[in-house]
């Protein structure tokens, strides 16, 4: 966090304006606060990463608890099915008992029938005896035949009833065997479900203990984190208080400096305004003098230009007169001299017209070449005459 301004910071503050120094200190304080904020966020993220195994164990415990509940429901359902099947088995056992009593009765009747079959030889003996006594034999034979027919019909009915009872008994035995198998399977499933429930209970107990340990460790870490956060908050509050006090002191001193600078600035502005008014007055006077000087200079320049133009005209006239005199001295009085003088006069007039600003039509190129050739010829003639004159003088 920021601290009171000392040492190099004071030099930096002196090199800047007060507002810039305050802004710089505030920016540095904000940067330090952002760094501490990032540190706190990283610590919170580390605590959250430490809680991830606890949450995973809780989710696993919930899953195992749901599985244990499912197994408990399956075991309850199996117990209900087992009780239902036991009830059916008891009902079938009662039915078997009920079927067993007619079977015993049929067996007794069968034994009676067998005894009657053993009594047949005595009947035959009686029939043999009846041969001697026909009437008695006939009566006995009719009685014996009636007894045999009744016995045969009764024995057939008993046999059919016994066969039906045996089939029902076989069906009941098969149903009993299926019920016993289903009962064994249900018992086995119940035992397996109980074992799975016990294993799930053990696993749930282990997970509960692990979860309790993780919660204790998490609570310990939470307490340590809260203690560190409290210490850090206290330190931050203290640093912020000190920094705020330092900023307030610096702001008060800067406000005093600003007030002094404002007073000095007001005095300087008033003096500058006075100097500016004086400078404006002097500038107005100088501008008036400059306007007068410009007018005088323009008049002088115009006079000088007129004088120079007149002098140039005089010089041109003198040069033409001198040139003409020199030419006249060196040339003989003939037609050629007159032509050269006429051309010279034309050239002088053209020069005067150009100097005075009058525009004349330009000569053709052939005429210019002709004049140039004539002048060259005149120069050569003059050179030859001068050579002859020098040779004659010698």
Short mmCIF file of C-alpha atoms in Angstrom, two decimals:
data_model
loop_
_atom_site.label_atom_id
_atom_site.label_comp_id
_atom_site.label_asym_id
_atom_site.label_seq_id
_atom_site.Cartn_x
_atom_site.Cartn_y
_atom_site.Cartn_z
CA UNK A 1 0.00 0.00 0.00
CA UNK A 2 1.06 3.62 -0.38
CA UNK A 3 3.11 5.36 2.34
CA UNK A 4 3.76 9.05 3.13
CA UNK A 5 5.78 10.90 0.50
CA UNK A 6 9.49 11.10 1.51
CA UNK A 7 12.90 11.38 -0.17
CA UNK A 8 12.78 10.90 -3.93
CA UNK A 9 8.99 11.10 -3.87
CA UNK A 10 9.27 14.68 -2.60
CA UNK A 11 11.61 15.53 -5.48
CA UNK A 12 9.14 13.89 -7.88
CA UNK A 13 6.31 15.91 -6.35
CA UNK A 14 8.34 19.14 -6.65
CA UNK A 15 9.09 18.34 -10.32
CA UNK A 16 5.35 17.92 -11.02
CA UNK A 17 2.30 20.02 -10.39
CA UNK A 18 0.36 19.21 -7.18
CA UNK A 19 -2.57 17.68 -9.08
CA UNK A 20 -0.26 15.39 -11.06
CA UNK A 21 1.48 14.29 -7.84
CA UNK A 22 -1.86 13.46 -6.19
CA UNK A 23 -3.03 11.57 -9.27
CA UNK A 24 0.27 9.62 -9.39
CA UNK A 25 -0.03 8.64 -5.71
CA UNK A 26 -3.65 7.62 -6.17
CA UNK A 27 -2.74 5.51 -9.21
CA UNK A 28 0.06 3.79 -7.26
CA UNK A 29 -2.37 3.13 -4.38
CA UNK A 30 -4.92 1.67 -6.80
CA UNK A 31 -2.23 -0.56 -8.35
CA UNK A 32 -1.18 -1.83 -4.88
CA UNK A 33 -4.83 -2.47 -3.99
CA UNK A 34 -5.32 -4.44 -7.24
CA UNK A 35 -2.24 -6.56 -6.43
CA UNK A 36 -3.57 -7.35 -2.94
CA UNK A 37 -7.00 -8.08 -4.40
CA UNK A 38 -5.45 -10.58 -6.84
CA UNK A 39 -3.57 -12.19 -3.93
CA UNK A 40 -6.82 -12.60 -1.95
CA UNK A 41 -8.59 -14.04 -4.98
CA UNK A 42 -5.77 -16.56 -5.49
CA UNK A 43 -6.00 -17.59 -1.81
CA UNK A 44 -9.78 -18.01 -2.11
CA UNK A 45 -9.28 -20.12 -5.25
CA UNK A 46 -6.76 -22.29 -3.36
CA UNK A 47 -9.30 -22.83 -0.55
CA UNK A 48 -11.93 -23.72 -3.15
CA UNK A 49 -9.55 -26.25 -4.70
CA UNK A 50 -9.05 -27.75 -1.22
CA UNK A 51 -12.83 -28.15 -0.86
CA UNK A 52 -13.17 -30.06 -4.14
CA UNK A 53 -12.25 -33.50 -2.58
CA UNK A 54 -14.80 -32.86 0.20
CA UNK A 55 -17.52 -32.14 -2.34
CA UNK A 56 -16.48 -35.23 -4.33
CA UNK A 57 -16.72 -37.40 -1.19
CA UNK A 58 -20.13 -35.91 -0.42
CA UNK A 59 -21.36 -36.72 -3.91
CA UNK A 60 -19.96 -40.25 -3.60
CA UNK A 61 -21.62 -40.65 -0.19
CA UNK A 62 -24.95 -39.53 -1.65
CA UNK A 63 -24.52 -42.04 -4.49
CA UNK A 64 -23.70 -44.89 -2.09
CA UNK A 65 -26.62 -43.87 0.16
CA UNK A 66 -28.96 -43.98 -2.83
CA UNK A 67 -27.60 -47.41 -3.77
CA UNK A 68 -28.08 -48.61 -0.18
CA UNK A 69 -31.65 -47.30 -0.21
CA UNK A 70 -32.28 -49.11 -3.50
CA UNK A 71 -30.85 -52.33 -2.03
CA UNK A 72 -32.99 -51.85 1.10
CA UNK A 73 -36.09 -51.46 -1.04
CA UNK A 74 -35.14 -54.55 -3.08
CA UNK A 75 -34.56 -56.52 0.15
CA UNK A 76 -37.94 -55.41 1.52
CA UNK A 77 -39.61 -56.43 -1.71
CA UNK A 78 -37.81 -59.82 -1.62
CA UNK A 79 -38.95 -60.34 1.98
CA UNK A 80 -42.52 -59.57 0.96
CA UNK A 81 -42.26 -62.00 -1.98
CA UNK A 82 -40.75 -64.64 0.33
CA UNK A 83 -43.57 -64.20 2.83
CA UNK A 84 -46.12 -64.46 0.00
CA UNK A 85 -44.46 -67.62 -1.33
CA UNK A 86 -44.34 -69.12 2.17
CA UNK A 87 -48.05 -68.43 2.54
CA UNK A 88 -48.68 -70.13 -0.82
CA UNK A 89 -46.53 -73.07 0.34
CA UNK A 90 -48.55 -73.39 3.54
CA UNK A 91 -51.78 -73.30 1.54
CA UNK A 92 -50.43 -75.97 -0.81
CA UNK A 93 -49.32 -78.08 2.18
CA UNK A 94 -52.85 -77.89 3.60
CA UNK A 95 -54.23 -78.90 0.20
CA UNK A 96 -51.78 -81.83 0.12
CA UNK A 97 -52.96 -82.84 3.57
CA UNK A 98 -56.53 -82.65 2.34
CA UNK A 99 -55.60 -84.78 -0.69
CA UNK A 100 -53.74 -87.27 1.49
CA UNK A 101 -56.86 -88.20 3.55
CA UNK A 102 -58.89 -89.33 0.45
CA UNK A 103 -55.83 -91.29 -0.64
CA UNK A 104 -55.84 -93.18 2.67
CA UNK A 105 -59.56 -93.74 2.25
CA UNK A 106 -59.02 -95.10 -1.27
CA UNK A 107 -56.29 -97.38 0.04
CA UNK A 108 -58.69 -98.75 2.65
CA UNK A 109 -61.32 -99.37 -0.01
CA UNK A 110 -58.66 -101.04 -2.15
CA UNK A 111 -57.80 -103.33 0.71
CA UNK A 112 -61.52 -104.17 1.07
CA UNK A 113 -61.68 -104.95 -2.63
CA UNK A 114 -58.67 -107.21 -2.32
CA UNK A 115 -60.34 -109.05 0.54
CA UNK A 116 -63.41 -109.45 -1.63
CA UNK A 117 -61.24 -110.87 -4.40
CA UNK A 118 -59.91 -113.35 -1.86
CA UNK A 119 -63.54 -114.26 -1.10
CA UNK A 120 -64.20 -115.27 -4.73
CA UNK A 121 -62.92 -118.86 -4.32
CA UNK A 122 -65.41 -119.40 -1.53
CA UNK A 123 -68.10 -118.12 -3.89
CA UNK A 124 -66.97 -120.55 -6.48
CA UNK A 125 -67.14 -123.29 -3.89
CA UNK A 126 -70.65 -122.28 -3.08
CA UNK A 127 -71.52 -122.38 -6.76
CA UNK A 128 -70.11 -125.86 -6.98
CA UNK A 129 -72.20 -126.86 -4.05
CA UNK A 130 -75.17 -125.27 -5.79
CA UNK A 131 -74.92 -127.65 -8.63
CA UNK A 132 -76.28 -130.26 -6.37
CA UNK A 133 -79.10 -127.90 -5.32
CA UNK A 134 -80.15 -125.94 -8.44
CA UNK A 135 -82.53 -123.48 -6.78
CA UNK A 136 -80.13 -122.60 -4.07
CA UNK A 137 -77.33 -122.50 -6.53
CA UNK A 138 -79.28 -120.16 -8.77
CA UNK A 139 -80.00 -117.81 -5.91
CA UNK A 140 -76.43 -117.87 -4.72
CA UNK A 141 -75.14 -117.40 -8.25
CA UNK A 142 -77.42 -114.39 -8.81
CA UNK A 143 -76.30 -112.90 -5.53
CA UNK A 144 -72.66 -113.59 -6.36
CA UNK A 145 -72.99 -112.07 -9.84
CA UNK A 146 -74.62 -108.97 -8.37
CA UNK A 147 -71.83 -108.74 -5.82
CA UNK A 148 -69.17 -109.16 -8.48
CA UNK A 149 -70.72 -106.49 -10.72
CA UNK A 150 -70.97 -104.09 -7.80
CA UNK A 151 -67.44 -104.93 -6.77
CA UNK A 152 -66.10 -104.45 -10.31
CA UNK A 153 -67.85 -101.11 -10.80
CA UNK A 154 -66.71 -99.98 -7.37
CA UNK A 155 -63.13 -101.08 -8.00
CA UNK A 156 -63.07 -99.27 -11.38
CA UNK A 157 -64.41 -96.10 -9.80
CA UNK A 158 -61.82 -96.36 -7.03
CA UNK A 159 -59.04 -96.91 -9.54
CA UNK A 160 -60.08 -93.87 -11.61
CA UNK A 161 -60.35 -91.78 -8.47
CA UNK A 162 -56.94 -93.01 -7.31
CA UNK A 163 -55.45 -92.18 -10.75
CA UNK A 164 -56.92 -88.67 -10.60
CA UNK A 165 -55.68 -88.18 -7.06
CA UNK A 166 -52.21 -89.40 -8.07
CA UNK A 167 -52.10 -86.92 -10.96
CA UNK A 168 -53.17 -84.11 -8.64
CA UNK A 169 -50.58 -85.30 -6.15
CA UNK A 170 -47.86 -85.24 -8.83
CA UNK A 171 -48.93 -81.73 -9.88
CA UNK A 172 -48.87 -80.59 -6.26
CA UNK A 173 -45.45 -82.19 -5.75
CA UNK A 174 -44.09 -80.41 -8.85
CA UNK A 175 -45.64 -77.14 -7.70
CA UNK A 176 -44.11 -77.70 -4.26
CA UNK A 177 -40.70 -78.35 -5.81
CA UNK A 178 -41.01 -75.14 -7.87
CA UNK A 179 -42.06 -73.26 -4.77
CA UNK A 180 -39.08 -74.67 -2.86
CA UNK A 181 -36.74 -73.65 -5.71
CA UNK A 182 -38.25 -70.16 -5.80
CA UNK A 183 -37.97 -70.01 -2.02
CA UNK A 184 -34.29 -71.03 -2.22
CA UNK A 185 -33.67 -68.45 -4.96
CA UNK A 186 -35.46 -65.76 -2.96
CA UNK A 187 -33.49 -66.74 0.14
CA UNK A 188 -30.24 -66.58 -1.86
CA UNK A 189 -31.23 -63.18 -3.31
CA UNK A 190 -32.13 -61.98 0.17
CA UNK A 191 -28.78 -63.13 1.52
CA UNK A 192 -26.94 -61.43 -1.37
CA UNK A 193 -28.96 -58.26 -0.87
CA UNK A 194 -28.18 -58.37 2.85
CA UNK A 195 -24.48 -58.81 2.06
CA UNK A 196 -24.58 -55.94 -0.44
CA UNK A 197 -26.42 -53.86 2.14
CA UNK A 198 -23.80 -54.67 4.76
CA UNK A 199 -21.00 -53.80 2.29
CA UNK A 200 -22.78 -50.57 1.37
CA UNK A 201 -23.24 -49.79 5.06
CA UNK A 202 -19.53 -50.39 5.68
CA UNK A 203 -18.60 -48.24 2.68
CA UNK A 204 -21.04 -45.55 3.79
CA UNK A 205 -19.56 -45.66 7.29
CA UNK A 206 -16.05 -45.38 5.84
CA UNK A 207 -17.12 -42.53 3.59
CA UNK A 208 -18.85 -40.87 6.52
CA UNK A 209 -15.67 -41.08 8.57
CA UNK A 210 -13.62 -39.75 5.65
CA UNK A 211 -16.16 -37.01 5.10
CA UNK A 212 -16.05 -36.14 8.78
CA UNK A 213 -12.25 -35.98 8.66
CA UNK A 214 -12.39 -33.85 5.51
CA UNK A 215 -14.98 -31.58 7.12
CA UNK A 216 -12.81 -31.23 10.22
CA UNK A 217 -9.81 -30.43 8.04
CA UNK A 218 -11.93 -28.01 6.01
CA UNK A 219 -13.20 -26.34 9.16
CA UNK A 220 -9.63 -26.06 10.41
CA UNK A 221 -8.53 -24.59 7.09
CA UNK A 222 -11.58 -22.30 7.16
CA UNK A 223 -10.67 -21.10 10.65
CA UNK A 224 -7.05 -20.52 9.59
CA UNK A 225 -8.24 -18.72 6.49
CA UNK A 226 -10.64 -16.56 8.50
CA UNK A 227 -7.85 -15.80 10.98
CA UNK A 228 -5.47 -14.86 8.14
CA UNK A 229 -8.21 -12.81 6.47
CA UNK A 230 -8.92 -11.00 9.73
CA UNK A 231 -5.21 -10.24 10.19
CA UNK A 232 -4.93 -9.18 6.56
CA UNK A 233 -8.02 -6.98 6.84
CA UNK A 234 -6.60 -5.38 9.97
CA UNK A 235 -3.26 -4.77 8.24
CA UNK A 236 -5.01 -3.42 5.16
CA UNK A 237 -7.22 -1.17 7.28
CA UNK A 238 -4.19 0.12 9.14
CA UNK A 239 -2.24 0.71 5.92
CA UNK A 240 -5.26 2.34 4.30
CA UNK A 241 -5.73 4.57 7.33
CA UNK A 242 -2.06 5.58 7.34
CA UNK A 243 -2.09 6.11 3.60
CA UNK A 244 -5.32 8.10 3.78
CA UNK A 245 -3.88 10.27 6.55
CA UNK A 246 -0.71 10.78 4.51
CA UNK A 247 -2.79 11.68 1.46
CA UNK A 248 -4.87 14.10 3.53
CA UNK A 249 -1.71 15.75 4.92
CA UNK A 250 -0.24 15.94 1.42
CA UNK A 251 -3.53 17.30 0.09
CA UNK A 252 -3.60 19.98 2.83
CA UNK A 253 -0.01 20.96 2.08
CA UNK A 254 -0.72 20.91 -1.64
CA UNK A 255 -3.83 23.02 -1.07
CA UNK A 256 -1.71 25.57 0.84
CA UNK A 257 0.87 25.50 -1.97
CA UNK A 258 -1.89 25.92 -4.52
CA UNK A 259 -3.32 28.88 -2.60
CA UNK A 260 0.14 30.50 -2.43
CA UNK A 261 0.73 29.79 -6.10
CA UNK A 262 -2.73 31.21 -6.87
CA UNK A 263 -1.83 34.41 -5.00
CA UNK A 264 1.51 34.63 -6.77
CA UNK A 265 -0.22 33.83 -10.05
CA UNK A 266 -2.76 36.63 -9.44
CA UNK A 267 0.03 39.12 -8.74
CA UNK A 268 1.97 37.91 -11.77
CA UNK A 269 -1.15 38.08 -13.95
CA UNK A 270 -1.86 41.64 -12.82
CA UNK A 271 1.73 42.70 -13.49
CA UNK A 272 1.63 40.90 -16.84
CA UNK A 273 -1.64 42.62 -17.72
CA UNK A 274 -0.08 46.00 -16.91
CA UNK A 275 3.02 45.13 -18.95
CA UNK A 276 0.76 43.90 -21.75
CA UNK A 277 -1.17 47.20 -21.78
CA UNK A 278 2.10 49.17 -21.90
CA UNK A 279 3.38 46.90 -24.68
CA UNK A 280 0.13 47.40 -26.61
CA UNK A 281 0.43 51.17 -26.29
CA UNK A 282 4.06 51.07 -27.42
CA UNK A 283 3.08 48.75 -30.25
CA UNK A 284 0.38 51.20 -31.41
CA UNK A 285 2.89 54.07 -31.37
CA UNK A 286 5.45 51.99 -33.23
CA UNK A 287 2.82 50.96 -35.78
CA UNK A 288 2.00 54.63 -36.39
CA UNK A 289 5.71 55.43 -36.81
CA UNK A 290 6.07 52.41 -39.09
CA UNK A 291 3.18 53.61 -41.27
CA UNK A 292 4.82 57.04 -41.56
CA UNK A 293 8.17 55.44 -42.39
CA UNK A 294 6.51 53.21 -44.98
CA UNK A 295 4.94 56.26 -46.63
CA UNK A 296 8.27 58.09 -46.59
CA UNK A 297 10.06 55.04 -47.93
CA UNK A 298 7.47 54.61 -50.70
CA UNK A 299 7.94 58.27 -51.66
CA UNK A 300 11.73 57.89 -51.53
CA UNK A 301 11.59 54.70 -53.58
CA UNK A 302 9.35 56.37 -56.13
CA UNK A 303 11.74 59.34 -56.38
CA UNK A 304 14.72 57.06 -56.57
CA UNK A 305 13.01 55.02 -59.29
CA UNK A 306 12.23 58.17 -61.29
CA UNK A 307 15.80 59.41 -60.89
CA UNK A 308 17.24 56.01 -61.85
CA UNK A 309 14.98 55.87 -64.90
CA UNK A 310 16.08 59.35 -65.96
CA UNK A 311 19.74 58.47 -65.37
CA UNK A 312 19.30 55.24 -67.34
CA UNK A 313 17.76 57.19 -70.24
CA UNK A 314 20.60 59.69 -70.11
CA UNK A 315 23.17 56.88 -70.01
CA UNK A 316 21.46 55.13 -72.91
CA UNK A 317 21.42 58.38 -74.90
CA UNK A 318 25.06 59.04 -74.07
CA UNK A 319 26.01 55.46 -74.97
CA UNK A 320 24.14 55.79 -78.27
CA UNK A 321 25.75 59.13 -79.01
CA UNK A 322 29.22 57.80 -78.13
CA UNK A 323 28.66 54.68 -80.16
CA UNK A 324 27.37 56.73 -83.07
CA UNK A 325 30.31 59.12 -82.81
CA UNK A 326 32.80 56.28 -82.71
CA UNK A 327 31.14 54.66 -85.70
CA UNK A 328 31.06 57.94 -87.60
CA UNK A 329 34.72 58.52 -86.88
CA UNK A 330 35.68 55.10 -88.15
CA UNK A 331 33.45 54.90 -91.22
CA UNK A 332 33.58 56.78 -94.47
CA UNK A 333 30.75 59.00 -95.60
CA UNK A 334 28.84 56.71 -97.95
CA UNK A 335 25.50 54.87 -98.31
CA UNK A 336 26.65 52.09 -96.07
CA UNK A 337 27.21 54.56 -93.30
CA UNK A 338 23.76 55.99 -93.78
CA UNK A 339 22.18 52.46 -93.61
CA UNK A 340 24.08 51.63 -90.45
CA UNK A 341 23.03 54.94 -88.88
CA UNK A 342 19.40 54.25 -89.80
CA UNK A 343 19.54 50.78 -88.24
CA UNK A 344 21.23 52.22 -85.19
CA UNK A 345 18.49 54.82 -84.85
CA UNK A 346 15.86 52.10 -85.07
CA UNK A 347 17.59 50.04 -82.40
CA UNK A 348 17.86 53.07 -80.13
CA UNK A 349 14.17 53.86 -80.59
CA UNK A 350 13.28 50.21 -79.82
CA UNK A 351 15.35 50.30 -76.66
CA UNK A 352 13.69 53.57 -75.59
CA UNK A 353 10.26 52.08 -76.28
CA UNK A 354 11.06 48.95 -74.21
CA UNK A 355 12.41 51.10 -71.36
CA UNK A 356 9.32 53.34 -71.31
CA UNK A 357 6.99 50.30 -71.23
CA UNK A 358 5.54 50.56 -74.71
CA UNK A 359 4.98 47.25 -76.49
CA UNK A 360 6.08 46.94 -80.08
CA UNK A 361 5.75 43.99 -82.46
CA UNK A 362 8.74 41.66 -82.28
CA UNK A 363 11.11 41.48 -85.20
CA UNK A 364 11.37 38.33 -87.23
CA UNK A 365 14.24 35.93 -86.78
CA UNK A 366 15.64 36.63 -90.28
CA UNK A 367 15.78 40.39 -89.63
CA UNK A 368 17.52 39.78 -86.30
CA UNK A 369 20.08 37.54 -88.03
CA UNK A 370 20.55 40.16 -90.76
CA UNK A 371 21.17 42.91 -88.18
CA UNK A 372 23.58 40.64 -86.33
CA UNK A 373 25.41 39.80 -89.56
CA UNK A 374 25.60 43.50 -90.47
CA UNK A 375 26.96 44.41 -87.06
CA UNK A 376 29.53 41.60 -87.31
CA UNK A 377 30.50 42.80 -90.76
CA UNK A 378 30.82 46.38 -89.46
CA UNK A 379 32.93 45.12 -86.60
CA UNK A 380 35.20 43.24 -88.99
CA UNK A 381 35.49 46.30 -91.24
CA UNK A 382 36.30 48.51 -88.27
CA UNK A 383 38.86 45.97 -87.11
CA UNK A 384 40.44 45.90 -90.57
CA UNK A 385 40.48 49.73 -90.76
CA UNK A 386 42.01 49.98 -87.34
CA UNK A 387 44.66 47.48 -88.39
CA UNK A 388 45.41 49.48 -91.50
CA UNK A 389 45.46 52.73 -89.57
CA UNK A 390 47.91 51.27 -87.05
CA UNK A 391 50.08 49.87 -89.85
CA UNK A 392 50.03 53.31 -91.59
CA UNK A 393 51.01 55.09 -88.39
CA UNK A 394 53.89 52.73 -87.97
#
